[in-house]
mmCIF file of C-alpha atoms in Angstrom:
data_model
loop_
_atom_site.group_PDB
_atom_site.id
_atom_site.type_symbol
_atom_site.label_atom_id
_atom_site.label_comp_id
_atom_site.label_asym_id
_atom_site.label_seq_id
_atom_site.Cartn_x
_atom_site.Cartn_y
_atom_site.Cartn_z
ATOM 1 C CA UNK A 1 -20.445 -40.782 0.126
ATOM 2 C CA UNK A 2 -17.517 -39.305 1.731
ATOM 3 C CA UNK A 3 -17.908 -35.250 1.065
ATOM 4 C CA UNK A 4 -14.661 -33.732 -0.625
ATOM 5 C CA UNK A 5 -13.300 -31.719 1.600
ATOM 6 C CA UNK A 6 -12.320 -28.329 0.333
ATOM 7 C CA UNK A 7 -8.879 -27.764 0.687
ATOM 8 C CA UNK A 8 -7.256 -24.094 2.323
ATOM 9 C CA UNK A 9 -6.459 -21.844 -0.497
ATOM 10 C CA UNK A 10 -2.892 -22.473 -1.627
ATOM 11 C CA UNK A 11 -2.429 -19.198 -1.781
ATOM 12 C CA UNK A 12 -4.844 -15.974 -1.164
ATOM 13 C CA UNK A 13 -6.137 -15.094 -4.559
ATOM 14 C CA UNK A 14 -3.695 -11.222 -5.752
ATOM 15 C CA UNK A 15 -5.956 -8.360 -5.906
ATOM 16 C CA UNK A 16 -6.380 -6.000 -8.735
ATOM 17 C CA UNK A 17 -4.134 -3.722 -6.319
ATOM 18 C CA UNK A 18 -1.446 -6.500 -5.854
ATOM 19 C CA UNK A 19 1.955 -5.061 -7.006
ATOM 20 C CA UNK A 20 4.942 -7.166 -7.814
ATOM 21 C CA UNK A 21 6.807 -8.505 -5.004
ATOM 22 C CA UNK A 22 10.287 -7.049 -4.016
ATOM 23 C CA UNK A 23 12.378 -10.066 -2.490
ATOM 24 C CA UNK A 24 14.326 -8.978 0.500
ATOM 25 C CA UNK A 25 17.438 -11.027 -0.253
ATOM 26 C CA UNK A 26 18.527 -9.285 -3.854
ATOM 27 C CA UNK A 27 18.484 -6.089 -5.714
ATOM 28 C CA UNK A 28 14.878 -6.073 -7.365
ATOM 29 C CA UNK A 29 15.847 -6.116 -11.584
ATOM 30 C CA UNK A 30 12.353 -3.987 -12.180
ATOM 31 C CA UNK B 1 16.152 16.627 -28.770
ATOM 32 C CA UNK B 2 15.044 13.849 -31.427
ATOM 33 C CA UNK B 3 16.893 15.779 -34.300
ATOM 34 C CA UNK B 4 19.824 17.020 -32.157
ATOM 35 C CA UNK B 5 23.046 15.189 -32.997
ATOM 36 C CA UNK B 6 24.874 12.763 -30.521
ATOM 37 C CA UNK B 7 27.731 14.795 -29.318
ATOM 38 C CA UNK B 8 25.222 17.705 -28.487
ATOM 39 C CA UNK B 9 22.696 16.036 -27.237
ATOM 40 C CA UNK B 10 23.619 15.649 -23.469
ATOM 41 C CA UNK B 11 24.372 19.756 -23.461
ATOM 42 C CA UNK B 12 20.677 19.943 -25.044
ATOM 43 C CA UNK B 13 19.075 18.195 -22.685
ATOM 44 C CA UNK B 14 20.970 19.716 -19.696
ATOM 45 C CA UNK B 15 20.000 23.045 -21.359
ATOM 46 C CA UNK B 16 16.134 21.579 -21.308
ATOM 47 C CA UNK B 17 16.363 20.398 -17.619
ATOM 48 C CA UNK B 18 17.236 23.358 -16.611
ATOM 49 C CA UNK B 19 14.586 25.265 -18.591
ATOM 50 C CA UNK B 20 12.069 22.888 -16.856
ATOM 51 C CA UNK B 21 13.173 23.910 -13.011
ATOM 52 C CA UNK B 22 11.603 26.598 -13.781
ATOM 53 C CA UNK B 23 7.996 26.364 -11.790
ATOM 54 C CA UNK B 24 4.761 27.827 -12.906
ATOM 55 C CA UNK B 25 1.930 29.350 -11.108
ATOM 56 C CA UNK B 26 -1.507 26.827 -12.390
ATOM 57 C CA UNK B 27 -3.479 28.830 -9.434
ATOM 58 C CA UNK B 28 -3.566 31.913 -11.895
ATOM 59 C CA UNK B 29 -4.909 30.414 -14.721
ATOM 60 C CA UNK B 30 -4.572 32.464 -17.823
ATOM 61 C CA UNK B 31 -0.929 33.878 -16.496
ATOM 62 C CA UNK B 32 2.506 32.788 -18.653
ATOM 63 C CA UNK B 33 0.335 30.513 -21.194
ATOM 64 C CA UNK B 34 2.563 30.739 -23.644
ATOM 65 C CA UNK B 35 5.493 29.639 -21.029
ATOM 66 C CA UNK B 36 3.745 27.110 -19.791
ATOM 67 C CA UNK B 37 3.231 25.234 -23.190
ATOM 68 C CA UNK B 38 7.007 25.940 -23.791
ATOM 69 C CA UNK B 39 8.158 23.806 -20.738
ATOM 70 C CA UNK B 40 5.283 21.229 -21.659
ATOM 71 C CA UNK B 41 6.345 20.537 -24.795
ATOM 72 C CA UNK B 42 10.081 20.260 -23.415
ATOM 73 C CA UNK B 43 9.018 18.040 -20.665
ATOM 74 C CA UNK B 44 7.371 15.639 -23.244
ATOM 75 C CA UNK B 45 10.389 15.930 -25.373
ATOM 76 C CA UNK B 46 12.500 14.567 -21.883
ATOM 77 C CA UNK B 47 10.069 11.945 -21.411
ATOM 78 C CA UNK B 48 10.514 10.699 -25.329
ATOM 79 C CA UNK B 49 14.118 10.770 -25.145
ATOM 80 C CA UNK B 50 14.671 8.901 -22.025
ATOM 81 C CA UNK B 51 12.091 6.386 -22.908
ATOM 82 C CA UNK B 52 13.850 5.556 -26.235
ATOM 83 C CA UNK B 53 17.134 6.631 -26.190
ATOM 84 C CA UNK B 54 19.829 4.246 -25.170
ATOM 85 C CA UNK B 55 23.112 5.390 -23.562
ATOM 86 C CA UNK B 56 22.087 9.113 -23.075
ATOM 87 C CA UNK B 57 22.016 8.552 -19.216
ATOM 88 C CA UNK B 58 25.245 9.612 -18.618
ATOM 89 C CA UNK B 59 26.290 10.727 -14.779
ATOM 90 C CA UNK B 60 26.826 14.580 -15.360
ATOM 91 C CA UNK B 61 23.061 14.343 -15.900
ATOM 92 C CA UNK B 62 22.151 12.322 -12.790
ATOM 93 C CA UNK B 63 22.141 15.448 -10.644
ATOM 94 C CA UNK B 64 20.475 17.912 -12.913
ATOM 95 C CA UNK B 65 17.606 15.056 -13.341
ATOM 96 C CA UNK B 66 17.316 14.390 -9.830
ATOM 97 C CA UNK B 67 17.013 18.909 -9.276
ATOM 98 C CA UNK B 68 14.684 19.331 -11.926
ATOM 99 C CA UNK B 69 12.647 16.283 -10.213
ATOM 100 C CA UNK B 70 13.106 17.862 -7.055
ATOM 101 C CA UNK B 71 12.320 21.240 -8.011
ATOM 102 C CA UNK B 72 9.215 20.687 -9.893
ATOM 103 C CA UNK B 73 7.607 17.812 -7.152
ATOM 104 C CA UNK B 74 8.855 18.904 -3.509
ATOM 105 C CA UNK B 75 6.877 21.198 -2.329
ATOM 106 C CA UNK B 76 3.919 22.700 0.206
ATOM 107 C CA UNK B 77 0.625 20.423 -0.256
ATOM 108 C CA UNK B 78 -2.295 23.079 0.103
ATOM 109 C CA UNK B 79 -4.073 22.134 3.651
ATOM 110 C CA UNK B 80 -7.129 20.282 2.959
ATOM 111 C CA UNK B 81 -9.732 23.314 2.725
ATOM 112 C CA UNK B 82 -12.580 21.451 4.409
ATOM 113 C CA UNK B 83 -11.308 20.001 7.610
ATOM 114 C CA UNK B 84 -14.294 17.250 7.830
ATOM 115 C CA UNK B 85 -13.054 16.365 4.383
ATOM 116 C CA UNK B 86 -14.805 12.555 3.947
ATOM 117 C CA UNK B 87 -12.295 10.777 1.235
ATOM 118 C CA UNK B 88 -15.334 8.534 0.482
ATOM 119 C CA UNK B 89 -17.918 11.183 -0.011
ATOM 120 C CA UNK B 90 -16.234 14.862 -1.076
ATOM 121 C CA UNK B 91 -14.329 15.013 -4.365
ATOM 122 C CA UNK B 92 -10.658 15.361 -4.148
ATOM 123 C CA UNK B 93 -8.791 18.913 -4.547
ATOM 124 C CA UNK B 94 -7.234 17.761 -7.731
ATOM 125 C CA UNK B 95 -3.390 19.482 -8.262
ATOM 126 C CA UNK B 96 -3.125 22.621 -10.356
ATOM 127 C CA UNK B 97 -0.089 22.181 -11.684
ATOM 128 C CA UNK B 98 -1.029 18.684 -12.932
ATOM 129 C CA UNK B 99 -0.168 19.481 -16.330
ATOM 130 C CA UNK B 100 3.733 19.740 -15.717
ATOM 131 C CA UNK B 101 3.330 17.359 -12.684
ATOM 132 C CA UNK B 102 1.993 14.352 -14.683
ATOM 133 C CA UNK B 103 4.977 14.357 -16.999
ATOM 134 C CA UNK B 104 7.632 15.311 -14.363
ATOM 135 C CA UNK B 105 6.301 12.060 -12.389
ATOM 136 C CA UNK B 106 6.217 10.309 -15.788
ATOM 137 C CA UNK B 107 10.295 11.417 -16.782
ATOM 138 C CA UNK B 108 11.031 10.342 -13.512
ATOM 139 C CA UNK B 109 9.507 6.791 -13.882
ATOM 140 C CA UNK B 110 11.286 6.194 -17.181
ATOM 141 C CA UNK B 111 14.673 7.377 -15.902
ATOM 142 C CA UNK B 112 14.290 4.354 -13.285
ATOM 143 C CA UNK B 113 12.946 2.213 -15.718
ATOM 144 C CA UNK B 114 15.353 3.016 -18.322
ATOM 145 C CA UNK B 115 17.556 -0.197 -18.927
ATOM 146 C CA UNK B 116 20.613 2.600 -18.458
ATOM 147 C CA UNK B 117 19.687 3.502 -14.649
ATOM 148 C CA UNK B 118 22.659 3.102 -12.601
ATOM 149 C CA UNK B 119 21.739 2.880 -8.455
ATOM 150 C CA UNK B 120 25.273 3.364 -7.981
ATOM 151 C CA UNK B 121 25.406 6.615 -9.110
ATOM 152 C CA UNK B 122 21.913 8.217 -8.627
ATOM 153 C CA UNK B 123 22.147 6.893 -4.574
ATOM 154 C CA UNK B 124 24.454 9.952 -4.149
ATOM 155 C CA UNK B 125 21.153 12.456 -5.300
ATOM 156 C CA UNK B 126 18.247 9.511 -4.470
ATOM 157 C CA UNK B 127 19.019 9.217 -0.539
ATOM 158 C CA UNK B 128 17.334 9.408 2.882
ATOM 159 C CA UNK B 129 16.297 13.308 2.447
ATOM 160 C CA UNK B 130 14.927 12.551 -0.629
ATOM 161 C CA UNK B 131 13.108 9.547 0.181
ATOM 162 C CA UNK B 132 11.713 11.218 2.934
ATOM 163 C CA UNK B 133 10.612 14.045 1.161
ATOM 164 C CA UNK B 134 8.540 12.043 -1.712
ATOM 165 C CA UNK B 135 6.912 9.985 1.522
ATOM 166 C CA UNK B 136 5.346 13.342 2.531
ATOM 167 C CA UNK B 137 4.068 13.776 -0.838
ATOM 168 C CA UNK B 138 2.024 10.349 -0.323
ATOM 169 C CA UNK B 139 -0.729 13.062 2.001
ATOM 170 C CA UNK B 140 -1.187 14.981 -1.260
ATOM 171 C CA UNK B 141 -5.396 14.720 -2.207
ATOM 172 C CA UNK B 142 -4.646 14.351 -5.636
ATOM 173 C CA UNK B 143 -5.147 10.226 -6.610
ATOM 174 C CA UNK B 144 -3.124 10.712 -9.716
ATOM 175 C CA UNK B 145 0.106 11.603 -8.074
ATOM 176 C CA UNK B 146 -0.198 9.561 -4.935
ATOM 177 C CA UNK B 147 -0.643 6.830 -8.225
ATOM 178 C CA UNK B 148 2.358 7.962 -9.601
ATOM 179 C CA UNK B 149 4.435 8.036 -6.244
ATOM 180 C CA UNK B 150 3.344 4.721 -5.374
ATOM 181 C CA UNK B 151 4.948 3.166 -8.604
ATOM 182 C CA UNK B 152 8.083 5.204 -8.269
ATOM 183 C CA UNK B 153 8.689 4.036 -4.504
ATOM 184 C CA UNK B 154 7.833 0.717 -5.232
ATOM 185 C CA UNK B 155 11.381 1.450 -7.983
ATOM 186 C CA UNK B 156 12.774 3.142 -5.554
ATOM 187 C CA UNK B 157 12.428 0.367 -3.160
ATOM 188 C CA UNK B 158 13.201 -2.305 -5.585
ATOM 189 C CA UNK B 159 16.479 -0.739 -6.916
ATOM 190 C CA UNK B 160 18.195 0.980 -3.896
ATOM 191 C CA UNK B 161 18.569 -2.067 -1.480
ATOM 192 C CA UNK B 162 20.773 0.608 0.980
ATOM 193 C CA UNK B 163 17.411 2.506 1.475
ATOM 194 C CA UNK B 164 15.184 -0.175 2.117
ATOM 195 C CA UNK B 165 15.372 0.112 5.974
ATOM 196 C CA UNK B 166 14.613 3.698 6.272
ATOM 197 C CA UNK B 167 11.864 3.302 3.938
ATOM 198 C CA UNK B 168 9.988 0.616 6.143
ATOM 199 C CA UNK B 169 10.989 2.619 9.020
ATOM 200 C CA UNK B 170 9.275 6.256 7.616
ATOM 201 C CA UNK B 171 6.273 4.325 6.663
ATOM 202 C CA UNK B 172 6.239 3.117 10.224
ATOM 203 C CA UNK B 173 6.312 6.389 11.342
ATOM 204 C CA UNK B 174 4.240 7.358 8.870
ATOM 205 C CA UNK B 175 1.240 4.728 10.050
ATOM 206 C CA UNK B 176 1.967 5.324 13.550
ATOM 207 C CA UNK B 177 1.537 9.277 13.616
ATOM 208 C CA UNK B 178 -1.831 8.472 11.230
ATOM 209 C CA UNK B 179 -3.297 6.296 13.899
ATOM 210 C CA UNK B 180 -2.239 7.612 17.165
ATOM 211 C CA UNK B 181 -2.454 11.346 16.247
ATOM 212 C CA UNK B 182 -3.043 12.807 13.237
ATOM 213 C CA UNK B 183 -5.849 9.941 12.068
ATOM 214 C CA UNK B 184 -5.440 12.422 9.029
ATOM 215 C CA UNK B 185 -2.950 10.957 5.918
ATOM 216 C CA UNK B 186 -4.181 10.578 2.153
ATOM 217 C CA UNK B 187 -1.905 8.043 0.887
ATOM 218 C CA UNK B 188 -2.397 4.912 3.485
ATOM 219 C CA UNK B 189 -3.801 3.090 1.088
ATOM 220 C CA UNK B 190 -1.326 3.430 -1.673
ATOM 221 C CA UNK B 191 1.709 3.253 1.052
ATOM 222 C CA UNK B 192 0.040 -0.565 2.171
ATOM 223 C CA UNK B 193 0.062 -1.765 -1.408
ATOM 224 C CA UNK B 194 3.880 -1.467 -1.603
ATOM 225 C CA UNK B 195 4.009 -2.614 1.438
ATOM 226 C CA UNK B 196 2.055 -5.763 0.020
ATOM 227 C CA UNK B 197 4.537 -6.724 -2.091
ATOM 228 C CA UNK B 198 7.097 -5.970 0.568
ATOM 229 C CA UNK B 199 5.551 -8.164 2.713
ATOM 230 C CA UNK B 200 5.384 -10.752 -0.091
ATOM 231 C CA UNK B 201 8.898 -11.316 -0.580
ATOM 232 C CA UNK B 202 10.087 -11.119 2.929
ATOM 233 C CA UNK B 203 12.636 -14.227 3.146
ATOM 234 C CA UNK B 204 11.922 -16.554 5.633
ATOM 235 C CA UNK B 205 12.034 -16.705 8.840
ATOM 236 C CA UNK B 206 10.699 -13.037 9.501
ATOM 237 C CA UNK B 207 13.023 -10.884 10.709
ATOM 238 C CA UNK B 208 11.580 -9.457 14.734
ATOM 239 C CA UNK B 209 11.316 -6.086 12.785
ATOM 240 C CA UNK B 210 9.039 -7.299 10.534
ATOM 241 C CA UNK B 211 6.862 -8.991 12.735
ATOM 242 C CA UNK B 212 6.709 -5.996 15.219
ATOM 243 C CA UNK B 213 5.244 -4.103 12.577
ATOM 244 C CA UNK B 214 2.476 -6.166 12.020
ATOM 245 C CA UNK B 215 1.882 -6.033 15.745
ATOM 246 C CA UNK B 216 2.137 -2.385 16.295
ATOM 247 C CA UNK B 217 1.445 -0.817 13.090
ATOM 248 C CA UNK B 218 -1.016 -3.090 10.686
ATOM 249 C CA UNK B 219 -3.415 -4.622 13.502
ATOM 250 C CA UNK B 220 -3.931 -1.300 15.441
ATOM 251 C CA UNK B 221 -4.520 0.469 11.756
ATOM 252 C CA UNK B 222 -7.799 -1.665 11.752
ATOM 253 C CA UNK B 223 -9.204 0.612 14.908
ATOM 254 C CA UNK B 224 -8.641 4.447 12.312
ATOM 255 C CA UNK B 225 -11.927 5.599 11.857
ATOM 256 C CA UNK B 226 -11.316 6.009 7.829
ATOM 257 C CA UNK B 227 -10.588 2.536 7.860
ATOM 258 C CA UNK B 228 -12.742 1.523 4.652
ATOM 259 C CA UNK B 229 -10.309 3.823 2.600
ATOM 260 C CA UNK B 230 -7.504 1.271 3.268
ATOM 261 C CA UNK B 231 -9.182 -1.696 4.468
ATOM 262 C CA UNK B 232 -8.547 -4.168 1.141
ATOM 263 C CA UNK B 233 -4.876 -3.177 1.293
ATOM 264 C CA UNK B 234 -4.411 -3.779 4.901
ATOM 265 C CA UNK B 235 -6.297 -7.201 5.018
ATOM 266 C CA UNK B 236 -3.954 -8.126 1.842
ATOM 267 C CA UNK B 237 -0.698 -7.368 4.063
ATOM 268 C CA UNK B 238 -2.100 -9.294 6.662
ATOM 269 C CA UNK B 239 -3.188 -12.339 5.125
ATOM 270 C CA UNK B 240 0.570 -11.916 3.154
ATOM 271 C CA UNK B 241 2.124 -11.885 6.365
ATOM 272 C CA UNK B 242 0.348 -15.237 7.620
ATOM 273 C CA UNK B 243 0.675 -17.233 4.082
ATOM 274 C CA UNK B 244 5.013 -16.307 5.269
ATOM 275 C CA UNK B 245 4.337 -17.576 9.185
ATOM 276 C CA UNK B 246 1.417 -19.412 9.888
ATOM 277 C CA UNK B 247 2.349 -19.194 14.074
ATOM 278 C CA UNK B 248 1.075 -15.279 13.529
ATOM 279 C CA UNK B 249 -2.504 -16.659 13.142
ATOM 280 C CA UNK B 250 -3.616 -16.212 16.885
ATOM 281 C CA UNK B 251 -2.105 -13.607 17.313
ATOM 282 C CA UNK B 252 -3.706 -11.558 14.607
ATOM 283 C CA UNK B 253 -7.272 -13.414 14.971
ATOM 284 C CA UNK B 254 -6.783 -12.026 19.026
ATOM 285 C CA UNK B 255 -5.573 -8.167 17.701
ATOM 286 C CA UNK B 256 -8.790 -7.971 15.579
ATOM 287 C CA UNK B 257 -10.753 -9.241 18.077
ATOM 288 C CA UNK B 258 -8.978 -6.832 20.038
ATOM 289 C CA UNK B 259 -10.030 -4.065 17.841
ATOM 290 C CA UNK B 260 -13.321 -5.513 17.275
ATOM 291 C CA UNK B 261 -15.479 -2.526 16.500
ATOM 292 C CA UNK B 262 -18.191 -1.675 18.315
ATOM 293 C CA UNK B 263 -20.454 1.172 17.424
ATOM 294 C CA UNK B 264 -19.509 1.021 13.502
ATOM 295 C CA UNK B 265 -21.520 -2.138 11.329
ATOM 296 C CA UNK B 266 -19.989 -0.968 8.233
ATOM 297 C CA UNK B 267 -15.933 -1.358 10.103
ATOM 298 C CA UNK B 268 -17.964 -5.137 11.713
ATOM 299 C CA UNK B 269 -18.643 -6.095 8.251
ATOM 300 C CA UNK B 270 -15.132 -5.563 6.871
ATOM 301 C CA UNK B 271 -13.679 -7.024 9.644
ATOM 302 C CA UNK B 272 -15.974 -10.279 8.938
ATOM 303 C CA UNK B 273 -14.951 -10.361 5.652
ATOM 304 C CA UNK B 274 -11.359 -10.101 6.600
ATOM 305 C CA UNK B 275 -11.850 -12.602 8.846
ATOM 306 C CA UNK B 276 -12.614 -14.938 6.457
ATOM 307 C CA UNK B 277 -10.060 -14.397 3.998
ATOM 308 C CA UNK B 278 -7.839 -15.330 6.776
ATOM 309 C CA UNK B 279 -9.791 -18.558 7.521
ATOM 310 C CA UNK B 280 -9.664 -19.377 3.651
ATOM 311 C CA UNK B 281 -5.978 -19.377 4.313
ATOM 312 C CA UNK B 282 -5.884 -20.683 7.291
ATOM 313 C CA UNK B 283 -3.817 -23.889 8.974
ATOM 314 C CA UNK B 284 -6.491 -26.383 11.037
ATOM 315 C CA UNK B 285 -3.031 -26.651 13.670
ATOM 316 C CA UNK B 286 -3.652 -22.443 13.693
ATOM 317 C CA UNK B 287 -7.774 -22.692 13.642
ATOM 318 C CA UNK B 288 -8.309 -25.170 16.475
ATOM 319 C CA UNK B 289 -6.036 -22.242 18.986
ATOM 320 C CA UNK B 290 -8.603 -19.464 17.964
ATOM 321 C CA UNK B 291 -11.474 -21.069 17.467
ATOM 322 C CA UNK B 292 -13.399 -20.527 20.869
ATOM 323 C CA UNK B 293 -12.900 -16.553 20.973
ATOM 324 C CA UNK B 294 -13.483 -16.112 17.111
ATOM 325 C CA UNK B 295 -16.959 -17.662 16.790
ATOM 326 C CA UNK B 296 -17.696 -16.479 20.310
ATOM 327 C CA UNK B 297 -17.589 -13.294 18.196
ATOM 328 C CA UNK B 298 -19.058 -14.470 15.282
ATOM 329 C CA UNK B 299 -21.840 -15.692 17.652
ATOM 330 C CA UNK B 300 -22.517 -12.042 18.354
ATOM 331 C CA UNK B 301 -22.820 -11.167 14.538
ATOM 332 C CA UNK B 302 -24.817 -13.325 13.825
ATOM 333 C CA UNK B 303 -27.097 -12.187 16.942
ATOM 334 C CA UNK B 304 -26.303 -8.407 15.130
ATOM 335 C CA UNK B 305 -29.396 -6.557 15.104
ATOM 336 C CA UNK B 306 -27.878 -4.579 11.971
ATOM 337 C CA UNK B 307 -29.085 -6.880 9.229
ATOM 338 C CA UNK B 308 -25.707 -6.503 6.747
ATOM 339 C CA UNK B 309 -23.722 -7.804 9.985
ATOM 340 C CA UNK B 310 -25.599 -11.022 10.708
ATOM 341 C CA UNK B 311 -26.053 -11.636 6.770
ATOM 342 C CA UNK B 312 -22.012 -11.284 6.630
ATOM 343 C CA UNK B 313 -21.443 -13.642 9.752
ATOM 344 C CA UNK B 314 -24.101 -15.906 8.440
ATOM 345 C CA UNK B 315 -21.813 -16.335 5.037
ATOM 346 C CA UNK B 316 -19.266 -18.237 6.833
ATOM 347 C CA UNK B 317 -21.882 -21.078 5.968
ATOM 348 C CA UNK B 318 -21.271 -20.750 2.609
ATOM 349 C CA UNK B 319 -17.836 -21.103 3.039
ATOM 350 C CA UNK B 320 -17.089 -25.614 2.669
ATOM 351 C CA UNK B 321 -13.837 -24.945 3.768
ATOM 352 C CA UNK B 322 -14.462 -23.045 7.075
ATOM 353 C CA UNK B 323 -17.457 -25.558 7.603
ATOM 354 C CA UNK B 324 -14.707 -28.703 7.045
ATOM 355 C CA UNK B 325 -12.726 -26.806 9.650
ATOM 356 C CA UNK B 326 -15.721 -26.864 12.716
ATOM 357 C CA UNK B 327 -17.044 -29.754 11.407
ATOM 358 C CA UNK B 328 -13.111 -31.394 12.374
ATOM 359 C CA UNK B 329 -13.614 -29.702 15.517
ATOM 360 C CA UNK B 330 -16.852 -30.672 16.758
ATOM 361 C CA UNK B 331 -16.968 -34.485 17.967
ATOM 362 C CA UNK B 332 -13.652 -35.001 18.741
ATOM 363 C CA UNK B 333 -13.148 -31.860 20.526
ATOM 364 C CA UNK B 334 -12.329 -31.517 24.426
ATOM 365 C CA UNK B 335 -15.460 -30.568 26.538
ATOM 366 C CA UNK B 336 -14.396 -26.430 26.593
ATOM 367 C CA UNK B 337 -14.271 -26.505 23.121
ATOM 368 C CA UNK B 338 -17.502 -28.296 22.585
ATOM 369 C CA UNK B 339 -19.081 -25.423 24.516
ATOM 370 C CA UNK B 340 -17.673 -22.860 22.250
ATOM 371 C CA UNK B 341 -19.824 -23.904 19.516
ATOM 372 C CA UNK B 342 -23.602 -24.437 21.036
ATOM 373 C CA UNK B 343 -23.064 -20.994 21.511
ATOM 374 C CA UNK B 344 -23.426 -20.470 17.640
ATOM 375 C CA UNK B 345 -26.423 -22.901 18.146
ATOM 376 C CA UNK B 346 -27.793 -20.492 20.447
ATOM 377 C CA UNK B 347 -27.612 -17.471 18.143
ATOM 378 C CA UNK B 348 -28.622 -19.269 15.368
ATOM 379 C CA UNK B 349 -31.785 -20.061 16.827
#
């Protein structure tokens, strides 16, 4: 049988350290 | 403050701002207790009333907030007293003055939290000098403020979009004295994880600026001997930075390769793991250009006669996703290509 690949991550899994992200386009409402 | 009527309350608290510019000597324990709990008590009162208080931030205040700030947080940092201080081993030199500190850091926080904050009016007190100032206070040894300072930049960051230049461009200058000369700065680590979520909301596509700092500041930070202080927050920025522009892949794979360590297992085994958060995120397009010197590499780990190296290499294996991606590359693969891999044969065996 055809093994299921595993796909990439969609996205890298946030750390505990992550903090929320500041978008570079627009005033941050934090 | 709590009991004080409206139209006196803004005098009040001017009169208790001022009262709390006035800085205590901690190193001298048992001097001015009594003073000391005075401008405690008033510096929790400032923190209660700006956390709950609605429309008490009015701009006559803005500058007598920002000197009392000022006052109580710019200052000297004591030199480290043990030059071969090892962050991972010795115990910090915790801050003295802590006591006052915490809740001056704290006030501070909920005046830029507070749903009253007005960037308009505190950019005339909040600007480049100051910004600049509370950077340098990122070196200090105690974790609790750097803490604190990390938050309130990340604020600051968020709220003052006119600043947000200089910023990235003092924590260039910042990284770049740290790694060419100094090798000697406490707050790295807390100074990448805003930069994390800086990194994270860039807009696409990347401006040059930011891409040159990943190029001259966050690959060459990888070769700083303290590196395991910082290392999870610098491989986060990096794998942020190719989730925005998958094209960077070869060049970072090449830059750590670059760097590759070679006299230090413990920096080898970081970098592996690094490596293969990067190939958990990784395009095949990206994987199939890096390929032949990255597991010429890995070829060597494995052949590591450190035992936490090869085990670390060797745990690519476990990975079905990096094994999908050599797997796609092996048959149909041009004849250099199919060379690069026997080699992992070889040092398997």
């Amino acid at each position: 049988p055809q093994k299921k690949k595993k796909q990439k991550l969609p996205k890298s899994p946030a750390p505990h350290f992550a903090m929320p992200p500041i978008h570079e386009d627009n005033l941050e409402k934090i | 403050l709590k009991d004080a009527p409206v139209s006196e309350l803004h005098d009040l608290l001017c009169k208790k701002l001022q009262q709390c510019s006035i800085v205590f000597d901690f190193l001298d324990c048992v001097a001015d207790l009594k003073g000391k709990e005075i401008k405690r008590a008033a510096l929790n009162e400032l923190v209660e009333c700006v956390a709950t208080n609605r429309g008490i931030l009015i701009e006559p205040l803005y500058p007598e907030i920002i000197k009392m700030i000022s006052v109580n947080i710019f200052r000297i940092l004591p030199p480290s007293e043990n030059p071969e201080f090892d962050p991972e081993e010795d115990e910090p030199n915790l801050e003295p003055s802590w006591p006052h500190l915490q809740l001056v850091y704290e006030f501070f926080l909920r005046f830029l939290e507070s749903p009253d904050f007005q960037p308009s009016v505190a950019k005339r007190y909040i600007d480049q000098k100051f910004v600049l100032m509370l950077l340098e206070l990122f070196d200090s040894e105690d974790p609790r403020e750097r803490e604190y300072l990390k938050t309130i930049l990340h604020r600051v960051y968020g709220k003052f979009l006119g600043l947000r230049a200089y910023i990235r461009k003092q924590c260039n200058n910042i990284f770049l004295r740290f790694i060419y000369e100094t090798e000697h700065f406490n707050g790295v680590a807390e100074l990448l994880e805003i930069l994390g979520s800086i990194i994270n909301g860039f807009a696409l596509p990347l401006k040059a600026e930011h891409k040159q700092f990943l190029v001259r500041v966050l690959i060459p930070l990888h070769s700083v001997k303290s590196l395991s202080i910082f290392h999870a927050q610098l491989a986060y920025c990096v794998v942020q930075f190719l989730e925005k522009d998958a094209t960077l892949t070869e060049h970072v794979i090449r830059g750590l390769l670059k760097y590759w360590p070679k006299t230090c297992t413990q920096k080898e085994v970081m970098l592996l793991g690094e490596i293969e958060e990067i190939l958990d995120v990784i395009e095949p397009s990206q994987f199939v250009k890096i390929q032949e010197p990255l597991f010429k590499q890995v070829a060597r780990c494995i052949a590591s006669p450190h035992f936490q190296v090869a085990e670390r290499a060797l745990y690519f294996w476990n990975n079905e996703y990096i094994l999908s991606l050599v797997e796609d590359n092996c048959h149909g693969a041009p004849y250099h290509l199919r060379h690069a891999l026997p080699r992992l044969q070889g040092a398997l065996e």
